[in-house]
Every structure is written in structure tokens, then in C-alpha cells.
Amino acid sequence: RCKTCGEYIYKGKKFNARKETVQNEVYLGLPIFRFYIKCTRCLAEITFKTDPENTDYTMEHGATRNFQAEKLLEEEEKRMQKEREEEELNNPMKVLENRTKDSKLEMEVLENLQELKELNQRQANVDFEAMLKQYKELEEEQRRKEQE
């Protein structure tokens, strides 16, 4: 979002941009690029860099990023995983508890999957064309009776 006028500039928007290679910044041999674009409403200059590590970009000047739910969720999952690993290192009983929780969760998932498969099997045996044909025949019969 542009800091000057508040215009939303979407990620997929096409622009004529000026591109330059950022000096002394490389990620695994990939060069990092800086792009200069103009806001569509107020023509203020906005700059951002590519971020190949996260397959994203980082804002530098002239605009702000909107709320990023996916990125926050990933960070939260990493933090929770790290906490769990640290807890397991210190407490052997916690390792056992986590294993039992994981196995229970896996069993529940397998049961739910089996139920869904059975449900799909039951629905696969239903012939919708025959049902529609039968319904049409009943409607025609009712019309005939009404006309008589």
C-alpha cells in the first residue's frame, strides 16, 4: 500500500519497473534485484527487493506490506516445533506423551479417512440419471391425473 496516497498495489499488478542488481547481496549464488516502480495514483516512487530465501519480496521505501497471515502462521509453526524439541530434550516423559498424542491423532485421521472412503463408496452406487428419470416419470403421471 502506498504510504503517500494509500492506494493498494496488488502483488500481481504489471508495471514498467527499473531494475538493478543489489551489490554485495547474493543468496546461494542467486543475485538479489531491486525494483523501482511508481504508484498508479500519485506517481510516488516505491522500491522493493527480491527475497529468494522466502520466495517473496521485501519492501524498502514508499509502501507498506499488508497483513501476511501465511508467513505469520509458518513462523508460529516453526516456533512451536522448536519449543517442543527443546522440551523433549529436557524431559523424557514429555517425549513419550508427545508420541502417544501423535499416534492418537494419526489413528483419528485414519478413521476419518476410512469413513470418507465408505461415504464415497455409498454415493458412487447412486445412479443420479435413473433418479431424475424416475422423478420426471412421476411428474408426468401426476400431470396426466390432474388433466383427467
Short mmCIF file of C-alpha atoms in Angstrom, two decimals:
data_model
loop_
_atom_site.label_atom_id
_atom_site.label_comp_id
_atom_site.label_asym_id
_atom_site.label_seq_id
_atom_site.Cartn_x
_atom_site.Cartn_y
_atom_site.Cartn_z
CA ARG A 1 0.00 0.00 0.00
CA CYS A 2 1.41 3.36 -1.00
CA LYS A 3 2.49 5.48 2.00
CA THR A 4 1.78 8.74 0.18
CA CYS A 5 -1.78 8.30 -1.07
CA GLY A 6 -2.93 4.96 0.41
CA GLU A 7 -3.52 3.27 -2.97
CA TYR A 8 -3.43 -0.53 -2.86
CA ILE A 9 -0.94 -2.01 -5.27
CA TYR A 10 -1.55 -5.71 -5.71
CA LYS A 11 1.18 -8.33 -5.98
CA GLY A 12 0.21 -9.45 -9.48
CA LYS A 13 -0.01 -5.91 -10.91
CA LYS A 14 2.10 -5.29 -14.01
CA PHE A 15 4.41 -2.30 -14.00
CA ASN A 16 7.14 -0.70 -16.00
CA ALA A 17 9.91 -1.01 -13.44
CA ARG A 18 13.55 -0.04 -13.30
CA LYS A 19 15.65 -2.99 -12.16
CA GLU A 20 19.12 -3.00 -10.64
CA THR A 21 21.27 -5.73 -9.11
CA VAL A 22 21.93 -5.14 -5.42
CA GLN A 23 25.68 -5.02 -4.80
CA ASN A 24 27.24 -7.45 -2.29
CA GLU A 25 23.97 -9.31 -1.69
CA VAL A 26 23.63 -12.86 -3.01
CA TYR A 27 21.59 -15.83 -1.80
CA LEU A 28 23.00 -19.26 -2.74
CA GLY A 29 24.54 -17.78 -5.87
CA LEU A 30 21.31 -16.01 -6.90
CA PRO A 31 21.59 -12.26 -7.32
CA ILE A 32 19.14 -10.06 -5.45
CA PHE A 33 17.38 -7.40 -7.53
CA ARG A 34 15.92 -4.06 -6.52
CA PHE A 35 12.89 -2.72 -8.41
CA TYR A 36 11.76 0.89 -8.66
CA ILE A 37 8.10 1.46 -9.58
CA LYS A 38 5.70 4.42 -9.49
CA CYS A 39 2.37 4.44 -7.65
CA THR A 40 -0.54 4.32 -10.11
CA ARG A 41 -2.38 7.20 -8.42
CA CYS A 42 0.20 9.68 -7.07
CA LEU A 43 3.35 8.65 -9.00
CA ALA A 44 5.39 8.33 -5.79
CA GLU A 45 8.43 6.09 -6.11
CA ILE A 46 8.28 2.68 -4.43
CA THR A 47 11.26 0.35 -4.07
CA PHE A 48 11.42 -3.31 -3.11
CA LYS A 49 13.96 -6.14 -3.27
CA THR A 50 13.58 -9.78 -4.18
CA ASP A 51 13.87 -12.28 -1.34
CA PRO A 52 14.77 -15.67 -2.87
CA GLU A 53 15.20 -17.29 0.55
CA ASN A 54 11.46 -16.93 1.25
CA THR A 55 10.38 -16.80 -2.43
CA ASP A 56 8.94 -13.35 -1.81
CA TYR A 57 9.99 -9.71 -1.83
CA THR A 58 10.83 -7.16 0.86
CA MET A 59 9.59 -3.58 0.87
CA GLU A 60 12.26 -0.90 1.16
CA HIS A 61 10.74 2.51 0.59
CA GLY A 62 7.45 4.23 -0.29
CA ALA A 63 4.98 1.50 0.64
CA THR A 64 3.95 -0.91 3.39
CA ARG A 65 3.01 -4.58 3.21
CA ASN A 66 -0.46 -5.73 4.15
CA PHE A 67 -1.09 -8.37 6.80
CA GLN A 68 0.62 -11.65 5.92
CA ALA A 69 -1.30 -14.49 7.51
CA GLU A 70 0.61 -17.30 5.81
CA LYS A 71 4.02 -16.00 6.82
CA LEU A 72 2.92 -15.50 10.44
CA LEU A 73 1.44 -18.99 10.52
CA GLU A 74 4.68 -20.54 9.25
CA GLU A 75 6.71 -18.63 11.85
CA GLU A 76 4.33 -19.76 14.60
CA GLU A 77 4.62 -23.40 13.50
CA LYS A 78 8.42 -23.18 13.48
CA ARG A 79 8.40 -21.62 16.96
CA MET A 80 6.06 -24.32 18.32
CA GLN A 81 8.20 -27.07 16.79
CA LYS A 82 11.34 -25.56 18.31
CA GLU A 83 9.70 -25.31 21.74
CA ARG A 84 8.56 -28.91 21.51
CA GLU A 85 12.05 -30.14 20.61
CA GLU A 86 13.62 -28.19 23.49
CA GLU A 87 11.02 -29.55 25.91
CA GLU A 88 11.63 -33.12 24.72
CA LEU A 89 15.38 -32.77 25.24
CA ASN A 90 14.89 -31.84 28.89
CA ASN A 91 12.03 -34.19 29.78
CA PRO A 92 11.95 -37.86 28.63
CA MET A 93 8.35 -38.26 29.85
CA LYS A 94 7.28 -35.46 27.52
CA VAL A 95 8.74 -37.43 24.60
CA LEU A 96 6.52 -40.35 25.49
CA GLU A 97 3.45 -38.13 25.93
CA ASN A 98 4.03 -36.46 22.56
CA ARG A 99 4.42 -39.83 20.86
CA THR A 100 1.13 -41.07 22.28
CA LYS A 101 -0.61 -37.84 21.25
CA ASP A 102 0.80 -38.16 17.75
CA SER A 103 -0.26 -41.81 17.46
CA LYS A 104 -3.80 -40.98 18.69
CA LEU A 105 -4.04 -38.15 16.18
CA GLU A 106 -2.82 -40.41 13.40
CA MET A 107 -5.41 -43.06 14.33
CA GLU A 108 -8.19 -40.45 14.29
CA VAL A 109 -7.08 -39.22 10.89
CA LEU A 110 -7.05 -42.78 9.53
CA GLU A 111 -10.54 -43.43 10.94
CA ASN A 112 -11.88 -40.24 9.39
CA LEU A 113 -10.28 -41.15 6.08
CA GLN A 114 -11.89 -44.59 6.20
CA GLU A 115 -15.29 -43.04 6.94
CA LEU A 116 -14.93 -40.69 3.99
CA LYS A 117 -13.99 -43.57 1.71
CA GLU A 118 -17.06 -45.53 2.83
CA LEU A 119 -19.27 -42.50 2.30
CA ASN A 120 -17.88 -42.02 -1.21
CA GLN A 121 -18.48 -45.71 -1.96
CA ARG A 122 -22.13 -45.36 -0.92
CA GLN A 123 -22.58 -42.26 -3.05
CA ALA A 124 -20.81 -43.85 -6.01
CA ASN A 125 -23.50 -46.57 -6.14
CA VAL A 126 -26.30 -43.99 -6.54
CA ASP A 127 -27.43 -43.55 -10.16
CA PHE A 128 -28.49 -39.93 -10.41
CA GLU A 129 -29.69 -40.26 -14.01
CA ALA A 130 -32.10 -43.03 -13.06
CA MET A 131 -33.37 -40.97 -10.12
CA LEU A 132 -34.01 -37.96 -12.36
CA LYS A 133 -35.74 -40.15 -14.95
CA GLN A 134 -37.96 -41.67 -12.26
CA TYR A 135 -38.80 -38.20 -10.92
CA LYS A 136 -39.77 -36.97 -14.38
CA GLU A 137 -42.00 -40.00 -14.90
CA LEU A 138 -43.76 -39.34 -11.60
CA GLU A 139 -44.29 -35.70 -12.56
CA GLU A 140 -45.75 -36.68 -15.94
CA GLU A 141 -48.06 -39.18 -14.23
CA GLN A 142 -49.28 -36.50 -11.82
CA ARG A 143 -49.95 -34.12 -14.72
CA ARG A 144 -51.97 -36.79 -16.53
CA LYS A 145 -54.02 -37.45 -13.42
CA GLU A 146 -54.62 -33.73 -12.96
CA GLN A 147 -55.71 -33.35 -16.58
CA GLU A 148 -58.06 -36.33 -16.32
#
